[in-house]
Every structure is written in structure tokens, then in C-alpha cells.
Short mmCIF file of N, CA and C in Angstrom, two decimals:
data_model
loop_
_atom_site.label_atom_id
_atom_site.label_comp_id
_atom_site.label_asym_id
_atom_site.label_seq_id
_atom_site.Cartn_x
_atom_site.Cartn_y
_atom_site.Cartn_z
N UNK A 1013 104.77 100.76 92.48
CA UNK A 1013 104.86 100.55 91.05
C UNK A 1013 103.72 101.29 90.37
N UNK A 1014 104.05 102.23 89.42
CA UNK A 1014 102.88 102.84 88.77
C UNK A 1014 103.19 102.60 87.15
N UNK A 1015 102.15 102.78 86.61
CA UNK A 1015 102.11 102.62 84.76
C UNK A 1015 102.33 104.35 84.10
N UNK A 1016 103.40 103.92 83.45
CA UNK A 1016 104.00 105.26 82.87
C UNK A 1016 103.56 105.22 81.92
N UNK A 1017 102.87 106.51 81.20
CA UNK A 1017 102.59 106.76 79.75
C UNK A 1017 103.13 107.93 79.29
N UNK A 1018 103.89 107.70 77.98
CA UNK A 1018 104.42 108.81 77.47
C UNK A 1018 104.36 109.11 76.79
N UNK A 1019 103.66 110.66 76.68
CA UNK A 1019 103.03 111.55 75.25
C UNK A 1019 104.09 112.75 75.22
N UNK A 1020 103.22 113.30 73.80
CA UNK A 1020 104.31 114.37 73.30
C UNK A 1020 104.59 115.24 74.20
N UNK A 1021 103.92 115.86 75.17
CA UNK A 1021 103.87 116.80 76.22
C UNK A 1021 104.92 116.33 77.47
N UNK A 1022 105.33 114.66 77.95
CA UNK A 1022 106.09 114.50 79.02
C UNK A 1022 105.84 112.86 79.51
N UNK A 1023 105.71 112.40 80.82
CA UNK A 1023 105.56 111.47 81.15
C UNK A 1023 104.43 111.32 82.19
N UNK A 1024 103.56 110.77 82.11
CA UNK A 1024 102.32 110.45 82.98
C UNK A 1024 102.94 109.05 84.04
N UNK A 1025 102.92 109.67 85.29
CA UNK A 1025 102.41 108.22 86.10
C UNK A 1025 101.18 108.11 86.88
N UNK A 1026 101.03 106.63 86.66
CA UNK A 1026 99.63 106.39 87.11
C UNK A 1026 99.90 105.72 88.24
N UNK A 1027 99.04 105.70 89.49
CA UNK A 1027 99.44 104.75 90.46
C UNK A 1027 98.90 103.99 90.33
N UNK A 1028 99.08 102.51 90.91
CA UNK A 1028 98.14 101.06 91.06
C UNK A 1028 97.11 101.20 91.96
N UNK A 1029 96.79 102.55 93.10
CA UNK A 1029 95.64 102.61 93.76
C UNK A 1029 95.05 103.38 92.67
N UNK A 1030 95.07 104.27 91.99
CA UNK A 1030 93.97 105.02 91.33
C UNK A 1030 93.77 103.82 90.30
N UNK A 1031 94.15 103.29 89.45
CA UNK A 1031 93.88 101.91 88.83
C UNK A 1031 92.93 101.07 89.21
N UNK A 1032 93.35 100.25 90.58
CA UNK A 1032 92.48 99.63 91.33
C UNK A 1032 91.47 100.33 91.15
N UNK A 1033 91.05 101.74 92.07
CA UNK A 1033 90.05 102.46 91.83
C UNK A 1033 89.23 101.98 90.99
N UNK A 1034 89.46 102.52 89.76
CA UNK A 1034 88.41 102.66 88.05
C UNK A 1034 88.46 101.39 88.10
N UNK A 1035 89.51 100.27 88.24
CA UNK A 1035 88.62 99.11 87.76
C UNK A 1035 87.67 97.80 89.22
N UNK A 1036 87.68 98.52 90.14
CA UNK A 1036 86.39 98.03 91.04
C UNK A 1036 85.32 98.82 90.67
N UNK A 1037 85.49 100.59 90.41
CA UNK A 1037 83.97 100.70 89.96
C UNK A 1037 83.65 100.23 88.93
N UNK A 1038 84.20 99.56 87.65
CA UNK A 1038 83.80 99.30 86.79
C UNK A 1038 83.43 97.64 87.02
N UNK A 1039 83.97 97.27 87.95
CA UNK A 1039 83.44 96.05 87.88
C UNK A 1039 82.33 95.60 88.90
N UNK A 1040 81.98 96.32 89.91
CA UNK A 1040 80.59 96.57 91.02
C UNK A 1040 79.66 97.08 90.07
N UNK A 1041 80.01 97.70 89.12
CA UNK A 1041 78.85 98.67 88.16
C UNK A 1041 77.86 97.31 87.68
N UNK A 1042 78.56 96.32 87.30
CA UNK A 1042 78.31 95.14 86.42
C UNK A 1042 76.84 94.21 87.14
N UNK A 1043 75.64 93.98 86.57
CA UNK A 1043 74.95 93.18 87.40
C UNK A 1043 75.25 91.86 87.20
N UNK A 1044 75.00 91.13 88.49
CA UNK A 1044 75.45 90.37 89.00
C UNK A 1044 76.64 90.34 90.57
N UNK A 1045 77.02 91.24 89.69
CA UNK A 1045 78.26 91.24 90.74
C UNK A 1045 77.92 91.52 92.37
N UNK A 1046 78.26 90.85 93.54
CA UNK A 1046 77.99 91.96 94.61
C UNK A 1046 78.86 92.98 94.98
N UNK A 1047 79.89 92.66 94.96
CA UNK A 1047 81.05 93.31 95.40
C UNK A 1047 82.58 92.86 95.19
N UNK A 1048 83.67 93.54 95.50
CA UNK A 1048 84.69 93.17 95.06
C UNK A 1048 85.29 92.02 96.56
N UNK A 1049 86.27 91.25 96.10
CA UNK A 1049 86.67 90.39 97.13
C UNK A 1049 87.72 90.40 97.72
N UNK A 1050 88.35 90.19 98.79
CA UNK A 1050 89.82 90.22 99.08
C UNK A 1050 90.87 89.49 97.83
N UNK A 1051 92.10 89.78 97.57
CA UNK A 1051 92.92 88.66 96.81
C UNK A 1051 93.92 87.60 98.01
N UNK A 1052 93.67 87.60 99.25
CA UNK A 1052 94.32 86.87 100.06
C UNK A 1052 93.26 87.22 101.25
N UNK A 1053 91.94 86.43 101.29
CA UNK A 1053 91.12 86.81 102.05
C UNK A 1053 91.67 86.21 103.78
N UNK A 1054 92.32 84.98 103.64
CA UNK A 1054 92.65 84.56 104.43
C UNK A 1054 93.81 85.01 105.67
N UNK A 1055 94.60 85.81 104.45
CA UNK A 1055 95.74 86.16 105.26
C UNK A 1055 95.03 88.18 105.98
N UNK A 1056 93.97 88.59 105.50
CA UNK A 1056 93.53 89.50 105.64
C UNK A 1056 92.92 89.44 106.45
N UNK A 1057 92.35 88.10 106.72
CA UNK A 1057 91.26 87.82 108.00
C UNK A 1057 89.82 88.85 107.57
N UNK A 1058 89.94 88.94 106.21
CA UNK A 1058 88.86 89.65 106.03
C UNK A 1058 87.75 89.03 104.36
N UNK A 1059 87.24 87.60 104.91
CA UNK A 1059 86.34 87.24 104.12
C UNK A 1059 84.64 87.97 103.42
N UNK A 1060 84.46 89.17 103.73
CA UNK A 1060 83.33 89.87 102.97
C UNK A 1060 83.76 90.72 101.78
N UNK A 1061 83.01 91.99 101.70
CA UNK A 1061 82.92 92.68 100.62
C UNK A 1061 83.61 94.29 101.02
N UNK A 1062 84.59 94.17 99.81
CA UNK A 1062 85.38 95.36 100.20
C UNK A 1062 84.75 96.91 99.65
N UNK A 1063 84.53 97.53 100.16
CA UNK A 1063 84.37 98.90 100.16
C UNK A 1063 85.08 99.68 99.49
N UNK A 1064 84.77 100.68 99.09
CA UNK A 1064 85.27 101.77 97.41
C UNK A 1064 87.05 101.72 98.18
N UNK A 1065 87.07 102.26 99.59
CA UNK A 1065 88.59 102.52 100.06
C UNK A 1065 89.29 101.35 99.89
N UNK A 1066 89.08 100.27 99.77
CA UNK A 1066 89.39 98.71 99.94
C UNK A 1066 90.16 98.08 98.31
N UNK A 1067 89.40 98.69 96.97
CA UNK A 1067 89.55 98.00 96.27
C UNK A 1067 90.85 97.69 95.88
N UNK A 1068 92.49 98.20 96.48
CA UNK A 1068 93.20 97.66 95.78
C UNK A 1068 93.73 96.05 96.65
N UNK A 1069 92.83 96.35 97.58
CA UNK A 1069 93.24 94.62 98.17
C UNK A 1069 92.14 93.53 96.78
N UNK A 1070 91.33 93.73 96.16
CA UNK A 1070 90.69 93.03 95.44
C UNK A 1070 91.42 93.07 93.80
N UNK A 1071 92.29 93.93 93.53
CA UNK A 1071 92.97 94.08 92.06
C UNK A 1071 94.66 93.62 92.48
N UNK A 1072 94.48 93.13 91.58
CA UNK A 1072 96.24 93.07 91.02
C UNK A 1072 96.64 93.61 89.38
N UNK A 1073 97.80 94.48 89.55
CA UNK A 1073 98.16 94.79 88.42
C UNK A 1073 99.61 94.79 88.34
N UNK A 1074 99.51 94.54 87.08
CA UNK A 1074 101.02 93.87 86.34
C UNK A 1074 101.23 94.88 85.24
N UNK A 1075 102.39 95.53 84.79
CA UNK A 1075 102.51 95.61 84.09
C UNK A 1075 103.79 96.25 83.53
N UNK A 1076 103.24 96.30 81.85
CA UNK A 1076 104.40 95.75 81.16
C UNK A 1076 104.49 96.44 79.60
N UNK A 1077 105.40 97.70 79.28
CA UNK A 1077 105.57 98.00 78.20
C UNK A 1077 104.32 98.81 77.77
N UNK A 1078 103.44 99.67 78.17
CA UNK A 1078 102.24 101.06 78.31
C UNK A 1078 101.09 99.82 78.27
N UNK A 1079 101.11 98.78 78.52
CA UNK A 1079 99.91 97.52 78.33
C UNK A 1079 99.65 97.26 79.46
N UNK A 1080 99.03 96.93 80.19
CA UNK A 1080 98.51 96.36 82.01
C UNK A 1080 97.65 94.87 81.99
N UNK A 1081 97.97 93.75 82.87
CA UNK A 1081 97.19 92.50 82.98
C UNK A 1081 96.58 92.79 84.34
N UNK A 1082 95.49 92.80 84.44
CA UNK A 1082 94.63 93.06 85.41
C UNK A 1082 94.10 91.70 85.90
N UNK A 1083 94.28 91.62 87.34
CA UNK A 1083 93.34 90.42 87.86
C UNK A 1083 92.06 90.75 89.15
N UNK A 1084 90.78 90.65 89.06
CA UNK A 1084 89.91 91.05 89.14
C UNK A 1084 89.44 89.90 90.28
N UNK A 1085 89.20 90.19 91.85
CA UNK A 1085 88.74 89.15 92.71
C UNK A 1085 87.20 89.95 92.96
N UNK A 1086 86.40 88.95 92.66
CA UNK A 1086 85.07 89.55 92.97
C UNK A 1086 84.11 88.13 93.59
N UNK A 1087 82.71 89.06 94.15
CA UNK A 1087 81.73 88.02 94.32
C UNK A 1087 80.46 88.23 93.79
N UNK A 1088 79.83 86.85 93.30
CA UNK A 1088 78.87 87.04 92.70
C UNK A 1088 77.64 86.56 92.87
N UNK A 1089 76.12 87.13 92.47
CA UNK A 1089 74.94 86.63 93.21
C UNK A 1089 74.97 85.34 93.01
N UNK A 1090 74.22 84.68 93.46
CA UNK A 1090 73.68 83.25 93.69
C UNK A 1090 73.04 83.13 92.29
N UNK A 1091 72.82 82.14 91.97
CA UNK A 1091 71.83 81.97 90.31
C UNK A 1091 71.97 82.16 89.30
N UNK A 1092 73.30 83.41 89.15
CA UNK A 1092 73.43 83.63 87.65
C UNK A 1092 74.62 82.93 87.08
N UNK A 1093 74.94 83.36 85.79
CA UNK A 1093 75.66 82.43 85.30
C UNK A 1093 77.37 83.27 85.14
N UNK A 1094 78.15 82.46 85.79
CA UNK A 1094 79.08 82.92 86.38
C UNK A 1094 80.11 83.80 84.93
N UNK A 1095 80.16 83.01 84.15
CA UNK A 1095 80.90 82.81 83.03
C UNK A 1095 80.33 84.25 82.09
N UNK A 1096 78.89 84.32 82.24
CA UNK A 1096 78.55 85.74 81.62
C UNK A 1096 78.79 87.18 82.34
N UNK A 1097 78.72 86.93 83.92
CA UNK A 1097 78.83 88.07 84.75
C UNK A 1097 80.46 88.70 84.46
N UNK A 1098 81.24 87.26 84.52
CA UNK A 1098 82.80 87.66 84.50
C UNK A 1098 83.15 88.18 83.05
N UNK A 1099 82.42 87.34 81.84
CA UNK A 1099 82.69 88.36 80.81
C UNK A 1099 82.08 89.64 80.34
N UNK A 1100 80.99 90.06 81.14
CA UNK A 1100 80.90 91.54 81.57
C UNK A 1100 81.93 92.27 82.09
N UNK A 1101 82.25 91.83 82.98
CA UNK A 1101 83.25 92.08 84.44
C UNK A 1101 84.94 93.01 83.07
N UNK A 1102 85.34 91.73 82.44
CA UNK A 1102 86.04 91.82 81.37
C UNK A 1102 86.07 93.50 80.75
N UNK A 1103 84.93 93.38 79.92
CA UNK A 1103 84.38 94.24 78.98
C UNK A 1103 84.42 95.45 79.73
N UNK A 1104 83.95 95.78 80.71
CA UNK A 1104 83.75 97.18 81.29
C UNK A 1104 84.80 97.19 82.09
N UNK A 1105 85.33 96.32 82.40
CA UNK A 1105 86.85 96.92 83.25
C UNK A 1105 87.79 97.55 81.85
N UNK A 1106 87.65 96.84 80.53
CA UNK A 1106 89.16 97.34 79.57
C UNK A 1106 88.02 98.43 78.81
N UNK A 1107 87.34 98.59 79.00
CA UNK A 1107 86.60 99.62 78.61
C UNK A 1107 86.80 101.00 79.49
N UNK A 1108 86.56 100.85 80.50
CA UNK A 1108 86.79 102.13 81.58
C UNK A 1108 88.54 102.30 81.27
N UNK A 1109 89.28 101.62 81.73
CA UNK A 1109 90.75 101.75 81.54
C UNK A 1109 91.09 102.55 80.36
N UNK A 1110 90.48 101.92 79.43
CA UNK A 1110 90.88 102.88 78.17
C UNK A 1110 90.48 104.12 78.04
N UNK A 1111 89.16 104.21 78.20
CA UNK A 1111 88.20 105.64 78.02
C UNK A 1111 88.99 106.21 79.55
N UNK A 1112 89.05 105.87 80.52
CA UNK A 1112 89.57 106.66 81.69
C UNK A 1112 90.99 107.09 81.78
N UNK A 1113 91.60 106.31 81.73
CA UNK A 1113 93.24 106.80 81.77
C UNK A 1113 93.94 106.59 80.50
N UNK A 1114 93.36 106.28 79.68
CA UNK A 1114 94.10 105.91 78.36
C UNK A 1114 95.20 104.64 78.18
N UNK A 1115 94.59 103.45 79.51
CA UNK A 1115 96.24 103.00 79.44
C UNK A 1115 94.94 101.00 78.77
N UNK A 1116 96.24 100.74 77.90
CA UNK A 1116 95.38 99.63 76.81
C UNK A 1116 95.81 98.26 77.73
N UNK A 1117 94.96 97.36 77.83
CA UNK A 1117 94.56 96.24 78.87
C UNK A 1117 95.24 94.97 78.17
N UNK A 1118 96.47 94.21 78.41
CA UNK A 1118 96.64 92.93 77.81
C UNK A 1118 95.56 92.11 78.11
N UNK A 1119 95.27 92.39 79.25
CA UNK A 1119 94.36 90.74 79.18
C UNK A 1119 93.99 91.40 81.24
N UNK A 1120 92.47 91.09 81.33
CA UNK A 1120 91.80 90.93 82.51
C UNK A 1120 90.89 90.13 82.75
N UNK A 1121 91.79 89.56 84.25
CA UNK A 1121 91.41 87.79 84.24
C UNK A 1121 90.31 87.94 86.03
N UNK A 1122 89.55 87.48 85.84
CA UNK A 1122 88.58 87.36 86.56
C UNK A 1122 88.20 86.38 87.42
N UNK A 1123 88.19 86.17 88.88
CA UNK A 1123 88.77 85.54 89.88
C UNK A 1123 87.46 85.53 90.96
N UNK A 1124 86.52 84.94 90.72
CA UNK A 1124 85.43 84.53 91.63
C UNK A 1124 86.14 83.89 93.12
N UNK A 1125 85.65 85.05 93.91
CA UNK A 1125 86.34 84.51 95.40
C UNK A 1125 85.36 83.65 96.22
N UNK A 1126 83.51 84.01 95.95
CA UNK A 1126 82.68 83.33 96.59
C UNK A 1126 81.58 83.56 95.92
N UNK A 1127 80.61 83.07 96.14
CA UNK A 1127 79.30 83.30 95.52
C UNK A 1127 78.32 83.47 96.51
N UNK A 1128 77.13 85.01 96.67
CA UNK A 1128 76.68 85.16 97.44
C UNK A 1128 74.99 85.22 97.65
N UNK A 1129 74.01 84.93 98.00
CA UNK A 1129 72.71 84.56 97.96
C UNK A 1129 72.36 85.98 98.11
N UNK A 1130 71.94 86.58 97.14
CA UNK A 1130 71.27 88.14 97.03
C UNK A 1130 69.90 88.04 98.15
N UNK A 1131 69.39 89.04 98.28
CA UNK A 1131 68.58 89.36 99.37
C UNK A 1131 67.65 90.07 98.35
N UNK A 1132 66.35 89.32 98.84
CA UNK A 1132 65.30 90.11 97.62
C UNK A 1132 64.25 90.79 98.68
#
């Protein structure tokens, strides 16, 4: 499934891995964050932190009419406040999306998989 956009010139498709892509770097960019998370860690048998090749096991995308609902599995340091990291998380994911591929964000929902004790 990819997100079609269509300008005067023809039809753009986007795939859901290059998607995924831009929105794990945009959301690892974010402090706080450690890394992105599995979305079925269990059935993956893979409970840590996924790697740049990894991120479309941590995104889900939906979408619907040139608009995309993004769901965002991440983990975050120990101490901070969860609720501000994820509405970072928010902000620079529909921020990159737009400025990057041009495609406009219904709504990106943010999905704390674990919380992790940073290493100082």
C-alpha cells in the first residue's frame, strides 16, 4: 500500500517503507526519545531498539484520501515527562512529512512501548 499524490505533472507514489523511514528519523531526532520500538514486539520476539533498517516494524500507516494517520511505537528515557516527549514526537513527525514528501498528516498517535534508564 503506498500514498498517492496527484499534481499537475502526473501521479506520485509513495511507499509505506520510505514513510516509515522520515518518520523514525524524525522521531529518534526528538530528545528524550531512545529509539523506535517494535509494534508487535512479542510476536517479533524482538523486545529492544530498532535500527534505521527496522523502522517500518515501529510505524503504522493508514491512509486515506492524500491525508495519512500515523502511529508511532517508541521508547523513552527514564525521568522525563512522557506526555511532552510524545508531543514533540507529534510535531516533528507532521512536520518532516510535510516539508519531506509533501503528504499532510490527519492525526499521529504516539505509542510508548517501554521506558528505558539512559546511561550517563
Amino acid at each position: 500500500m503506498a500514498v498517492k499524490i496527484k499534481t499537475k505533472d502526473g501521479l506520485i507514489d509513495i511507499s509505506n517503507g520510505v514513510i516509515a523511514t522520515v518518520v523514525g528519523s524524525a522521531a529518534t531526532s526528538n530528545y528524550g526519545v531512545v529509539g523506535m520500538a517494535s509494534k508487535n514486539a512479542i510476536r517479533d520476539g524482538f523486545d529492544g531498539i530498532l535500527n534505521r533498517a527496522n523502522y517500518k516494524r515501529g510505524v503504522v500507516v493508514k491512509s486515506e484520501n492524500n491525508e495519512i494517520t500515523v502511529d508511532v511505537y517508541i521508547i523513552v528515557g527514564y525521568g522525563l515527562k512522557i506526555s511532552e516527549v510524545s508531543r514533540n514526537v507529534q510535531g516533528s513527525v507532521k512536520y518532516n512529512l510535510k516539508n519531506q514528501l509533501g503528504i499532510d498528516t490527519k492525526a499521529v498517535n504516539v505509542i510508548v512501548q517501554s521506558v528505558k534508564v539512559l546511561d550517563e
